[in-house]
Amino acid sequence: MVDPITVNTNAGETLLRFRDDVVHDEPAVTLDAFLGQTNATAVRLEAGDDARALLPHLGQIALVEISFPTFRDGRGYSAARILREAGFEGELRAAGDVLVDQIPHMRRCGFDSFAPEKPVDAATLTKLLALYPQPYQKAADARVPVWKLRHG
Amino acid sequence: MYVYDEYDQSIVDARVEEFRDQVERRLSGALTEDQFKPLRLMNGLYLQLHAYMLRIAVPYGTLDGRQMRMLGHIARKYDRGYGHFTTRQNIQYNWIKLADAPDILAELATVQMHAIQTSGNCIRNISSDQFAGAAADEVADPRPWAELIRQWSTFHPEFTYLPRKFKIAVIAADEDRAAMRLHDIGIQLLERDGVLGAKIFVGGGMGRTPMIAHEVKDFITADHLMSYLEACLRVYNRYGRRDNIYKARIKILLHEIGVEAYREQVEAEFAAIRDLGLDPPLAELARITAMFKGPDFDADAPDTVDRSDPDFAVWLDQNVAAHKQRGHAIVTISLKPIGGIPGDASADQIDLMADLAERYGHDELRVTHAQNIVLPHVRKADLHAIWTALREAGLAEANLDLISDIIACPGLDYCSLANARSIPLAQKIGERFAGRQRELGELKLKISGCINACGHHHAGHIGILGVDKKGTENYQLLLGGSGAEDVSLGKITGPGFDEDGVVDAIERVTDRYVALRERGERFLDTYRRVGMQPFKEAIYG
Ligand code: HEM
Ligand code: SF4
């Protein structure tokens, strides 16, 4: 999906979603709470949490929300890729200090849902998402890297 | 040399457009300075003491005449007529207007250049050996590997908000001309059983806690290089410290958890990703390597040089190195004239160097980490003509690796973090020792204006560090560092000095060296043999 759909959640958050399934509205629990109780389907990872701890449970999880306490904290990019590389197909949401210029990179790391603290400008986002014709490296998205275009 | 195809060009063009849009949003107020800062930093734009500074990438220090000429053009049109070559083989301009920056990037893009990731907490410009492709001692040209890494690291989506900046160097000879082990990742190419591969060192760096990189991987082949580096970076991105900017470099992570634990984590990560298809096919390395084939050398070029002009002979002995091809030589153009600013070149000098490269040097130039320029492929028969042209332009100082070939950071003249001036001190040292520097032999002197160590003082045979002593500029002296294959960190001699005091102290150190040296010993060798004590006595009595 190229352009996001804007959705308001029951909790009053505005989401930018790059997926068209129904928003999962069970509240996300912390990693500790998730590992302690087995039936939750939504988890919130803080920046320092180990995403690998979720890998044995991916089948039951519909939503992982990853927190960005400040836009400078890049740990969530790795957490997202780890989950996608392990085959997670549920909703992967970036929440917190998420800036419009970062969303294209986050998309490449596998995020398909965004809950930015401050609203992002839709026109700027659309432009940024279409800006780079192709990436140099393979990541967690479907974009084809330059080396693949060169060599098939 | 690497030449862009349509894909490379379209990415650089898109960057120009993106940055133009970001600057417009900043100028209109849509972005705050705090939000704009990481964006401009990823484009090499710093706010310095007086103006914006723009740093332009020279990937692995290689450029052609047309690109060099563009650097002269930018100096003339957008700056004050000169540029400054840096210790990471880049060039920077100190007097740039924010509103001009997008136009500068657009002009650079016309010659396949950019300022992508020349600052910010991301993977920086990849550096390499300035003699690559010309040196007799290399197992292969390291630049195709560096180019592969350049592409992989450009706009890497996962590693743009690392805990701190990240510097990678690639070499392919036992002689280390790129300070490889003082980088966050240092890569040395070597051959094993007929296969080219890489030894990976991690966790080197200067700054306030200098460290020498540890060997983390004995040998990795090209088909898994990217996924291995990806694993190295991912472990750092996840576990590097973010609570304290001074402890955020990867060297601190390695120091805190130990090289064994770091290696184990990297291996676990590598095992998880190595088969995900992250690595380009070997055909990509082959495609790039073909572009670095090098010029068709004149096999009949005469191998002798007329040394009858004594000034020329001095330059020949000091600044010209052996080339792998008979009848050819490698020229280092010193940007360290006595009394000048280390690394500075005027637009006219830049143009002249471009001319010489086109006319005599198979259209190739290199920037060195010691802030000089190299013509890697010239015929010995042309050396005298090159020297004559350089001399007329004030570029024929015969001081490569001598005490006046100083690395110096911008210091208090430009930098808001500085404790002390670096440039005037470099000028004073050059003037004091000009007459006897050849007698002193190889002596690498490096100056930083504060503990951040941009001037590599830890790696100087003699290092100087500017400190603040109750509001006055003061200099500490260090001895015994090296950034080469015999890498080591310098040690502080004792109490510091004022500007004239430190020059006097260096004179006492060098006098003692001359008295103590045995046949063929460089200053560093003597220091290593006799230790600090005799020098301490000479300095402090
Ligand atoms: C004038 C503006 C500059 C500022 C504010 C500045 C700031 C800094 C800081 C804060 C560090 C320490 C970073 C760390 O350890 O994480 C550093 C390191 C460094 N800087 Fe600069 N710098 C400036 C200019 C330069 C210039 C002009 C050069 C090249 C000639 C340069 C080359 C370096 C190098 C080589 C290091 C050491 C990298 C390492 O530790 O591995 N800097 N700089
Ligand atoms: S070493 Fe210090 S004074 Fe010199 S440029 Fe770096 S930050 Fe500035």
XYZ file of C-alpha atoms and ligand atoms in Angstrom:
744
model
C 0.000 0.000 0.000
C 1.515 3.317 -1.042
C -0.570 5.874 0.817
C -1.673 5.486 4.420
C -5.240 5.368 5.667
C -5.923 7.626 8.625
C -7.839 5.883 11.394
C -8.990 7.029 14.819
C -8.774 4.366 17.500
C -11.134 3.858 20.412
C -8.428 5.258 22.661
C -8.578 8.506 20.686
C -5.245 8.049 18.906
C -4.839 8.959 15.248
C -3.134 6.193 13.320
C -1.574 6.219 9.894
C -1.995 2.691 8.609
C -0.509 0.993 5.588
C -2.795 -2.015 5.966
C -6.522 -2.315 5.503
C -7.512 -4.945 8.028
C -9.525 -3.923 11.087
C -7.597 -2.097 13.782
C -6.787 -4.408 16.634
C -8.356 -2.752 19.651
C -7.160 -4.896 22.525
C -4.828 -2.718 24.614
C -1.154 -3.570 24.261
C 0.534 -5.000 27.340
C 4.156 -4.580 28.365
C 6.712 -7.221 27.424
C 6.958 -8.382 31.042
C 3.199 -8.664 31.350
C 3.012 -10.503 28.036
C 5.650 -13.024 29.012
C 3.897 -13.510 32.365
C 0.398 -14.075 30.975
C -0.034 -16.195 27.907
C -3.214 -14.996 26.226
C -2.560 -11.349 25.314
C -2.539 -10.565 21.560
C -1.016 -7.085 21.592
C 2.359 -6.102 23.037
C 4.142 -2.823 23.517
C 7.939 -2.877 23.369
C 9.894 -0.095 25.009
C 13.044 0.993 23.204
C 15.341 -1.179 25.314
C 13.192 -4.325 25.267
C 14.484 -7.421 23.497
C 12.240 -8.112 20.524
C 13.676 -11.615 20.274
C 11.804 -12.547 23.452
C 8.604 -12.424 21.376
C 9.770 -14.812 18.687
C 8.389 -18.031 20.268
C 4.932 -16.405 20.506
C 4.500 -14.655 17.182
C 1.592 -16.904 16.150
C -0.687 -15.452 18.809
C 0.257 -11.781 18.400
C -1.784 -9.440 16.214
C -0.130 -6.138 17.123
C 3.305 -5.078 18.283
C 3.703 -1.452 19.191
C 7.271 -0.181 19.403
C 7.968 2.950 21.358
C 10.199 5.813 20.196
C 10.857 7.925 23.296
C 12.789 10.408 21.136
C 13.281 10.436 17.392
C 17.034 10.020 17.984
C 16.585 6.615 19.565
C 16.964 4.153 16.702
C 16.637 0.860 18.583
C 13.083 0.330 17.353
C 14.276 0.036 13.747
C 16.221 -3.107 14.643
C 13.362 -4.491 16.744
C 11.020 -4.133 13.768
C 13.356 -5.914 11.397
C 13.944 -8.751 13.824
C 10.195 -9.363 14.049
C 9.649 -9.218 10.308
C 12.663 -11.403 9.577
C 11.152 -13.995 11.916
C 7.980 -13.971 9.834
C 5.711 -11.725 11.904
C 2.830 -10.573 9.717
C 0.668 -8.723 12.214
C 0.499 -4.977 12.650
C 3.788 -3.324 13.545
C 3.237 0.131 14.929
C 5.742 2.906 15.612
C 4.532 5.103 18.448
C 5.890 8.240 20.046
C 8.357 10.791 18.704
C 8.049 9.719 15.073
C 8.879 12.400 12.492
C 7.627 12.515 8.942
C 11.164 12.247 7.481
C 11.658 8.986 9.360
C 8.565 7.177 8.144
C 10.047 6.038 4.796
C 12.930 4.326 6.654
C 10.529 2.830 9.167
C 8.423 1.438 6.349
C 11.529 -0.289 5.028
C 12.171 -1.840 8.441
C 8.713 -3.352 8.428
C 6.482 -0.853 10.237
C 3.047 -0.592 8.673
C 1.292 1.570 11.227
C 2.226 4.839 12.908
C 1.013 6.643 15.988
C 3.059 9.837 15.940
C 2.862 12.091 18.981
C 2.580 15.168 16.777
C 0.534 15.023 13.572
C 2.520 14.555 10.369
C 1.786 16.472 7.204
C 0.107 14.129 4.737
C 1.308 15.883 1.598
C 4.931 15.835 2.796
C 4.665 12.164 3.658
C 3.238 11.223 0.276
C 6.055 13.095 -1.427
C 8.745 11.522 0.722
C 7.444 8.003 0.216
C 7.653 8.384 -3.538
C 10.987 10.195 -3.588
C 13.595 7.464 -3.865
C 13.157 5.357 -6.978
C 14.885 2.303 -5.508
C 16.953 1.419 -2.443
C 20.536 0.196 -2.359
C 19.955 -2.557 0.153
C 17.454 -5.265 0.902
C 15.462 -4.687 4.080
C 12.171 -5.932 5.542
C 9.953 -4.518 2.810
C 9.258 -5.713 -0.709
C 11.348 -3.045 -2.445
C 13.880 -4.441 -4.860
C 17.474 -3.383 -4.190
C 19.613 -1.859 -6.911
C 21.921 -4.893 -7.059
C 18.955 -7.094 -7.876
C 17.824 -4.720 -10.612
C 21.343 -4.807 -11.987
C 21.795 -8.553 -11.933
C 18.274 -9.989 -11.957
C 37.223 4.533 -10.931
C 33.627 3.879 -10.064
C 31.179 5.478 -12.495
C 27.517 5.917 -11.596
C 24.868 4.127 -13.572
C 21.290 5.413 -13.819
C 20.407 3.900 -10.428
C 23.207 5.618 -8.534
C 22.458 8.888 -10.265
C 18.731 8.770 -9.538
C 19.399 8.192 -5.831
C 21.752 11.159 -5.571
C 19.324 13.324 -7.540
C 16.484 12.318 -5.221
C 18.640 13.303 -2.269
C 19.115 16.797 -3.671
C 15.369 17.171 -4.020
C 14.720 15.826 -0.537
C 17.236 18.168 1.026
C 15.910 21.152 -0.900
C 12.489 20.386 0.535
C 13.904 20.023 4.054
C 15.699 23.367 3.822
C 12.508 25.022 2.595
C 10.589 23.550 5.511
C 13.258 24.800 7.901
C 13.287 28.290 6.405
C 9.478 28.436 6.547
C 9.470 27.339 10.190
C 7.711 23.998 9.580
C 10.749 22.281 11.063
C 12.315 23.426 14.326
C 16.114 23.660 14.505
C 16.067 20.608 16.777
C 14.143 18.577 14.189
C 16.162 19.935 11.301
C 19.504 19.241 12.937
C 19.657 15.463 12.391
C 18.421 15.947 8.837
C 21.038 18.537 7.910
C 23.710 16.601 9.742
C 23.031 13.606 7.559
C 23.927 15.917 4.738
C 27.151 17.149 6.225
C 25.883 20.558 7.246
C 27.185 21.753 10.617
C 26.591 25.002 12.410
C 30.024 26.228 13.447
C 31.329 29.260 15.293
C 30.782 31.723 12.447
C 28.715 30.061 9.733
C 27.516 26.753 8.342
C 30.181 24.257 7.392
C 29.450 21.829 4.573
C 31.339 18.559 4.328
C 31.339 16.790 0.981
C 32.045 13.089 0.658
C 34.975 11.841 -1.364
C 34.271 8.104 -1.186
C 37.477 6.274 -0.201
C 39.304 9.473 -1.110
C 39.189 8.893 -4.879
C 38.187 11.506 -7.430
C 38.838 12.538 -11.008
C 39.828 15.868 -12.517
C 36.290 16.927 -13.294
C 35.187 16.281 -9.716
C 38.229 18.069 -8.325
C 37.493 21.055 -10.512
C 33.943 21.128 -9.150
C 35.411 21.409 -5.656
C 37.358 24.451 -6.827
C 34.241 25.920 -8.382
C 32.295 25.554 -5.118
C 35.132 27.191 -3.184
C 35.011 30.132 -5.564
C 31.283 30.527 -5.942
C 29.903 29.690 -2.497
C 32.820 30.029 -0.096
C 35.778 32.346 0.312
C 37.922 30.841 -2.389
C 39.300 27.837 -0.586
C 38.387 24.418 0.777
C 39.741 22.253 3.549
C 40.626 18.604 3.028
C 39.874 16.507 6.106
C 41.263 13.529 7.967
C 38.465 11.351 6.643
C 39.410 12.026 3.040
C 36.567 14.508 2.578
C 36.545 18.216 1.873
C 34.755 20.875 3.818
C 33.870 24.500 3.344
C 33.640 26.788 6.337
C 31.550 29.710 5.093
C 28.392 28.289 3.543
C 24.944 29.893 3.557
C 22.075 27.561 4.400
C 20.001 28.813 1.469
C 22.859 27.913 -0.943
C 23.303 24.350 0.317
C 20.667 22.748 -1.966
C 22.220 24.427 -5.036
C 25.656 23.195 -4.041
C 24.345 19.650 -3.755
C 22.661 19.999 -7.155
C 25.967 21.094 -8.708
C 27.796 18.216 -7.039
C 25.260 15.729 -8.359
C 26.229 16.713 -11.911
C 29.672 15.190 -11.273
C 28.480 12.178 -9.281
C 29.236 13.674 -5.873
C 27.215 14.339 -2.749
C 27.338 15.081 0.972
C 25.332 12.060 2.056
C 26.129 10.808 5.571
C 29.207 12.974 6.032
C 27.984 13.677 9.547
C 25.261 12.512 11.904
C 24.888 9.301 13.882
C 24.997 7.065 10.858
C 27.579 5.168 8.805
C 29.947 7.799 7.474
C 31.966 8.002 4.305
C 34.030 4.841 3.870
C 37.751 5.543 3.941
C 40.604 3.620 2.383
C 44.270 3.527 1.447
C 45.232 6.522 -0.676
C 47.678 4.350 -2.616
C 44.991 1.779 -3.533
C 45.422 0.446 -7.037
C 48.948 1.835 -7.243
C 50.768 0.292 -4.291
C 53.030 -2.670 -4.867
C 52.186 -4.215 -1.490
C 48.398 -4.667 -1.791
C 46.717 -8.076 -2.262
C 43.908 -6.409 -4.206
C 42.439 -2.966 -4.722
C 40.391 -2.335 -1.547
C 38.091 0.202 -3.212
C 35.618 -2.174 -4.865
C 34.866 -3.514 -1.385
C 34.625 0.021 -0.066
C 32.194 0.898 -2.868
C 30.090 -2.160 -2.074
C 29.939 -0.974 1.530
C 29.188 2.581 0.418
C 26.129 1.408 -1.437
C 24.952 -0.881 1.350
C 25.342 1.874 3.953
C 23.740 4.651 1.902
C 20.357 5.417 3.464
C 20.489 2.145 5.344
C 17.015 2.185 6.874
C 17.989 0.490 10.124
C 21.207 2.367 10.880
C 20.376 6.026 10.475
C 19.788 6.734 14.166
C 22.678 4.854 15.712
C 23.868 5.754 19.217
C 26.738 7.672 17.620
C 28.590 8.175 14.342
C 30.126 5.141 12.703
C 33.314 5.069 10.655
C 34.575 2.243 8.479
C 37.951 1.911 6.754
C 39.068 -0.745 4.252
C 42.683 -1.556 3.439
C 44.376 -4.369 1.533
C 48.050 -4.183 2.492
C 50.057 -4.935 5.611
C 51.246 -1.352 5.676
C 48.298 0.595 7.073
C 48.043 4.001 5.428
C 44.463 4.632 6.572
C 44.580 4.309 10.382
C 42.316 1.309 9.922
C 42.432 0.143 13.536
C 41.295 3.520 14.807
C 37.919 3.118 13.119
C 34.661 1.737 14.487
C 35.100 -1.046 11.965
C 38.408 -1.679 10.234
C 38.585 -4.147 7.383
C 41.738 -5.685 6.017
C 41.504 -7.702 2.824
C 43.687 -10.754 2.602
C 43.990 -13.870 0.567
C 43.530 -17.330 1.992
C 43.829 -20.454 -0.143
C 43.471 -18.336 -3.232
C 40.251 -16.692 -2.027
C 39.989 -12.993 -1.213
C 38.308 -12.254 2.074
C 38.288 -9.785 4.931
C 39.522 -9.674 8.481
C 37.177 -7.539 10.579
C 38.319 -5.340 13.459
C 35.748 -3.590 15.647
C 35.803 -0.898 18.289
C 38.625 1.450 17.453
C 38.342 5.196 17.714
C 39.852 8.337 19.079
C 37.847 10.944 20.927
C 38.177 11.233 24.681
C 38.595 7.478 25.224
C 40.910 6.292 22.474
C 40.897 2.589 21.704
C 42.467 0.246 19.202
C 40.029 -2.001 17.338
C 39.883 -5.707 18.276
C 39.905 -8.500 15.781
C 36.355 -9.872 15.788
C 36.275 -11.992 12.639
C 39.238 -13.835 11.285
C 38.017 -14.180 7.706
C 34.774 -13.470 5.908
C 34.272 -13.841 2.178
C 32.592 -11.277 -0.042
C 29.381 -13.241 -0.440
C 28.576 -12.704 3.258
C 30.309 -9.434 3.969
C 27.146 -7.335 4.068
C 25.183 -9.653 6.316
C 28.166 -9.874 8.652
C 28.482 -6.097 8.849
C 24.740 -5.877 9.288
C 25.057 -8.174 12.314
C 27.920 -6.049 13.726
C 25.855 -2.891 13.378
C 22.633 -4.419 14.678
C 24.261 -5.528 17.921
C 25.611 -2.006 18.316
C 22.317 -0.338 17.447
C 20.482 -2.461 20.012
C 22.980 -2.394 22.860
C 25.222 0.630 22.375
C 24.775 3.190 25.154
C 22.369 6.016 24.513
C 22.355 7.555 27.980
C 25.659 9.367 27.637
C 26.991 10.807 24.391
C 30.575 10.296 25.553
C 30.013 6.573 26.029
C 27.954 5.940 22.933
C 30.603 4.815 20.465
C 30.885 1.109 19.694
C 34.345 1.023 21.306
C 32.680 1.581 24.696
C 30.221 -1.271 24.099
C 33.113 -3.606 23.334
C 35.021 -2.322 26.306
C 32.077 -2.837 28.669
C 30.876 -6.263 27.544
C 34.240 -7.555 26.278
C 35.235 -8.605 22.815
C 34.216 -12.254 23.411
C 30.641 -11.376 24.361
C 30.371 -8.957 21.486
C 31.656 -11.575 19.048
C 29.168 -14.144 20.352
C 26.262 -11.774 19.901
C 27.377 -10.884 16.412
C 27.709 -14.554 15.493
C 24.195 -15.255 16.804
C 22.802 -12.342 14.825
C 24.784 -13.378 11.754
C 23.431 -16.921 12.012
C 19.898 -15.510 12.036
C 20.330 -13.308 8.961
C 23.023 -14.824 6.782
C 20.575 -16.773 4.661
C 17.962 -14.047 4.252
C 19.397 -12.935 0.947
C 20.756 -9.627 2.233
C 24.034 -9.973 0.334
C 24.439 -8.756 -3.217
C 25.561 -11.490 -5.621
C 29.289 -11.778 -6.353
C 28.468 -10.454 -9.815
C 27.936 -7.042 -8.203
C 31.437 -7.042 -6.721
C 32.746 -8.172 -10.104
C 30.877 -5.337 -11.852
C 32.412 -2.789 -9.485
C 35.871 -4.364 -9.600
C 35.921 -4.090 -13.381
C 35.626 -0.320 -13.031
C 38.729 -0.236 -10.847
C 40.830 -2.102 -13.352
C 43.079 0.947 -13.506
C 44.650 2.712 -16.429
C 46.529 1.063 -19.263
C 50.053 1.864 -18.225
C 52.783 2.700 -20.680
C 54.910 -0.432 -20.361
C 57.849 1.278 -22.050
C 57.920 4.294 -19.730
C 61.543 5.027 -18.813
C 62.433 3.972 -15.297
C 65.108 6.534 -14.559
C 64.764 10.109 -13.378
C 67.218 12.957 -13.882
C 68.116 14.038 -10.345
C 70.525 16.814 -11.260
C 68.272 19.569 -9.905
C 68.934 19.344 -6.135
C 65.609 20.876 -5.011
C 63.751 18.461 -7.229
C 65.788 15.563 -5.878
C 64.801 16.450 -2.310
C 61.110 16.434 -3.240
C 61.573 13.204 -5.152
C 63.033 11.488 -2.114
C 60.405 12.810 0.245
C 57.103 12.947 -1.611
C 57.334 10.324 -4.333
C 56.610 6.645 -3.609
C 57.165 3.430 -5.517
C 54.450 2.342 -7.945
C 53.568 -1.229 -8.811
C 54.191 -0.461 -12.486
C 57.720 -0.022 -13.775
C 58.440 3.508 -15.014
C 55.686 4.966 -12.845
C 55.456 6.630 -9.450
C 53.009 7.865 -6.816
C 53.180 11.575 -6.014
C 51.943 13.062 -2.756
C 51.217 16.780 -3.007
C 51.735 18.335 0.397
C 49.012 20.696 1.578
C 51.286 21.655 4.452
C 53.403 24.554 3.241
C 55.479 26.034 6.046
C 53.312 28.696 7.672
C 50.125 27.535 5.929
C 46.901 26.009 7.230
C 47.142 22.202 7.158
C 44.768 20.760 4.573
C 43.676 24.054 3.023
C 43.800 24.576 -0.730
C 42.716 27.570 -2.766
C 40.365 27.237 -5.711
C 43.291 27.933 -8.059
C 45.402 25.253 -6.416
C 42.523 22.793 -6.631
C 42.166 23.542 -10.337
C 45.888 23.104 -10.872
C 45.861 19.707 -9.187
C 42.937 18.718 -11.413
C 44.926 19.854 -14.471
C 47.955 17.814 -13.438
C 45.836 14.728 -12.873
C 44.268 15.062 -16.304
C 47.501 15.826 -18.065
C 49.926 13.461 -16.342
C 48.003 11.251 -13.959
C 45.406 9.188 -15.840
C 42.776 11.587 -14.493
C 42.924 10.361 -10.924
C 43.468 12.019 -7.544
C 43.248 10.878 -3.955
C 42.727 12.658 -0.668
C 44.771 11.234 2.217
C 43.801 10.979 5.872
C 46.845 13.130 6.584
C 45.141 15.923 4.594
C 47.315 15.776 1.502
C 46.512 15.020 -2.158
C 47.918 12.142 -4.188
C 48.452 11.680 -7.902
C 48.543 7.876 -7.870
C 49.628 7.089 -11.418
C 52.268 9.254 -13.038
C 55.131 8.450 -15.363
C 58.553 8.991 -13.869
C 59.431 10.946 -16.976
C 56.794 13.537 -16.079
C 57.837 14.034 -12.483
C 59.982 17.071 -13.146
C 57.233 18.835 -15.080
C 54.739 18.081 -12.311
C 57.103 19.344 -9.640
C 57.759 22.543 -11.598
C 54.036 23.270 -11.884
C 53.462 22.485 -8.216
C 56.305 24.732 -7.161
C 54.841 27.682 -9.026
C 51.566 27.110 -7.172
C 53.180 26.822 -3.737
C 52.447 23.109 -3.559
C 55.907 21.574 -3.717
C 56.755 21.412 -0.018
C 58.975 18.355 0.353
C 57.760 17.313 3.814
C 55.657 14.173 3.537
C 55.664 12.420 6.963
C 58.111 14.968 8.371
C 57.471 17.089 11.447
C 55.816 19.903 9.470
C 53.389 17.518 7.702
C 51.013 18.154 10.581
C 47.443 16.983 10.996
C 45.570 19.727 12.809
C 41.883 20.139 13.609
C 40.167 23.520 13.033
C 40.542 24.386 16.723
C 39.508 27.656 18.282
C 39.601 29.514 14.978
C 36.452 27.731 13.790
C 35.191 25.239 16.303
C 32.825 26.037 19.159
C 34.042 23.083 21.232
C 37.710 24.074 21.155
C 39.843 24.811 24.191
C 42.781 26.070 22.219
C 43.996 27.087 18.784
C 45.433 24.382 16.590
C 46.218 26.161 13.346
C 48.553 28.918 14.627
C 50.417 26.301 16.660
C 50.873 24.115 13.573
C 52.229 27.164 11.760
C 54.701 27.931 14.550
C 55.968 24.360 14.666
C 56.406 24.315 10.898
C 58.422 27.514 11.051
C 60.584 26.406 13.973
C 61.581 23.075 12.415
C 61.598 23.875 8.706
C 65.387 24.002 8.561
C 66.090 20.670 10.232
C 63.049 18.533 9.588
C 64.780 16.271 7.105
C 67.496 15.593 9.635
C 64.761 14.450 12.074
C 63.298 12.005 9.571
C 59.813 10.535 9.757
C 57.968 12.234 12.586
C 54.195 12.439 12.522
C 52.864 15.312 14.570
C 49.142 15.750 15.205
C 47.208 18.475 17.004
C 43.682 18.550 18.428
C 42.131 21.652 19.968
C 40.179 19.625 22.515
C 39.624 16.139 23.839
C 37.395 15.136 20.905
C 40.593 14.356 19.038
C 39.574 15.414 15.531
C 43.281 16.058 14.917
C 44.249 12.440 15.827
C 46.645 13.554 18.584
C 46.481 10.094 20.200
C 47.982 8.620 17.037
C 50.811 11.145 16.627
C 54.421 10.119 17.136
C 54.163 13.475 18.833
C 50.635 14.528 19.755
C 49.383 17.824 21.086
C 46.109 18.292 22.918
C 44.610 21.693 23.630
C 43.164 21.951 27.136
C 41.597 24.703 29.131
C 43.642 25.748 32.144
C 41.697 28.230 34.224
C 40.454 30.058 31.163
C 43.753 30.132 29.267
C 44.836 27.983 26.368
C 47.186 25.225 27.402
C 48.727 22.316 25.558
C 49.527 18.803 26.697
C 52.234 16.880 24.926
C 51.928 13.181 24.066
C 54.606 10.833 22.756
C 54.578 7.436 21.122
C 51.289 7.169 19.235
C 50.869 5.677 15.800
C 47.979 5.249 13.411
C 49.835 2.882 11.111
C 50.237 -0.914 11.171
C 52.290 -0.524 14.350
C 49.264 1.184 15.921
C 49.620 2.550 19.456
C 48.227 5.354 21.596
C 50.419 8.216 22.755
C 51.153 8.927 26.422
C 51.064 12.321 28.101
C 54.518 13.580 29.087
C 53.422 15.567 32.149
C 52.229 19.099 32.911
C 51.144 21.194 29.910
C 52.576 24.316 28.323
C 51.537 27.559 26.727
C 51.881 27.947 22.977
C 55.554 28.889 22.882
C 56.295 26.487 25.714
C 55.014 23.517 23.797
C 57.128 24.363 20.756
C 60.188 24.597 23.024
C 59.297 21.282 24.620
C 59.104 19.606 21.214
C 62.523 20.989 20.411
C 63.924 19.447 23.595
C 62.274 16.144 22.708
C 63.708 16.104 19.215
C 67.167 17.152 20.450
C 67.131 14.256 22.873
C 66.015 11.931 20.114
C 68.897 12.974 17.880
C 71.304 12.352 20.764
C 69.841 8.909 21.522
C 68.976 7.479 18.157
C 70.723 4.487 16.758
C 71.335 4.005 13.096
C 68.161 3.994 11.011
C 65.821 4.625 13.940
C 62.826 6.883 13.489
C 61.755 8.995 16.466
C 59.039 6.446 17.227
C 61.534 3.565 17.234
C 63.835 5.360 19.626
C 60.938 6.242 21.891
C 59.817 2.628 21.949
C 63.318 1.449 22.745
C 64.180 3.935 25.496
C 60.726 4.780 26.861
C 59.316 8.037 28.165
C 61.836 8.791 30.917
C 64.715 10.329 28.917
C 62.261 12.598 27.136
C 60.613 13.623 30.382
C 64.022 14.568 31.739
C 64.786 16.551 28.621
C 61.506 18.450 28.846
C 61.140 19.094 32.566
C 64.803 18.930 33.611
C 34.636 22.366 13.717
C 33.659 21.570 13.905
C 33.852 20.202 14.489
C 33.216 19.742 15.575
C 32.193 20.480 16.427
C 33.683 18.386 15.778
C 33.241 17.577 16.797
C 33.742 16.347 17.058
C 33.401 15.533 18.170
C 32.379 15.918 19.244
C 34.110 14.386 18.092
C 34.108 13.229 19.068
C 33.129 12.272 18.593
C 33.105 10.977 19.303
O 34.114 10.519 19.852
O 32.056 10.341 19.244
C 34.902 14.462 16.912
C 35.750 13.469 16.477
C 36.458 13.526 15.301
N 36.414 14.515 14.366
Fe 35.509 16.287 14.603
N 34.575 18.072 14.816
C 34.720 19.151 14.013
C 35.528 19.232 12.908
C 36.283 18.202 12.414
C 37.127 18.300 11.270
C 37.300 19.546 10.426
C 37.687 17.088 11.081
C 38.677 16.662 10.037
C 39.705 17.421 9.699
C 37.193 16.241 12.120
C 37.568 14.927 12.265
C 37.264 14.178 13.358
C 37.852 12.902 13.633
C 38.830 12.160 12.750
C 37.354 12.502 14.865
C 37.736 11.275 15.634
C 36.862 10.181 15.269
C 37.014 9.027 16.170
O 37.000 9.163 17.386
O 37.089 7.917 15.665
N 36.354 16.946 12.908
N 34.656 15.658 16.287
S 39.268 18.398 18.315
Fe 37.910 19.704 19.438
S 38.591 21.739 18.817
Fe 39.335 20.360 17.289
S 37.735 20.374 15.746
Fe 37.379 18.637 17.100
S 35.896 19.379 18.526
Fe 36.822 21.174 17.560
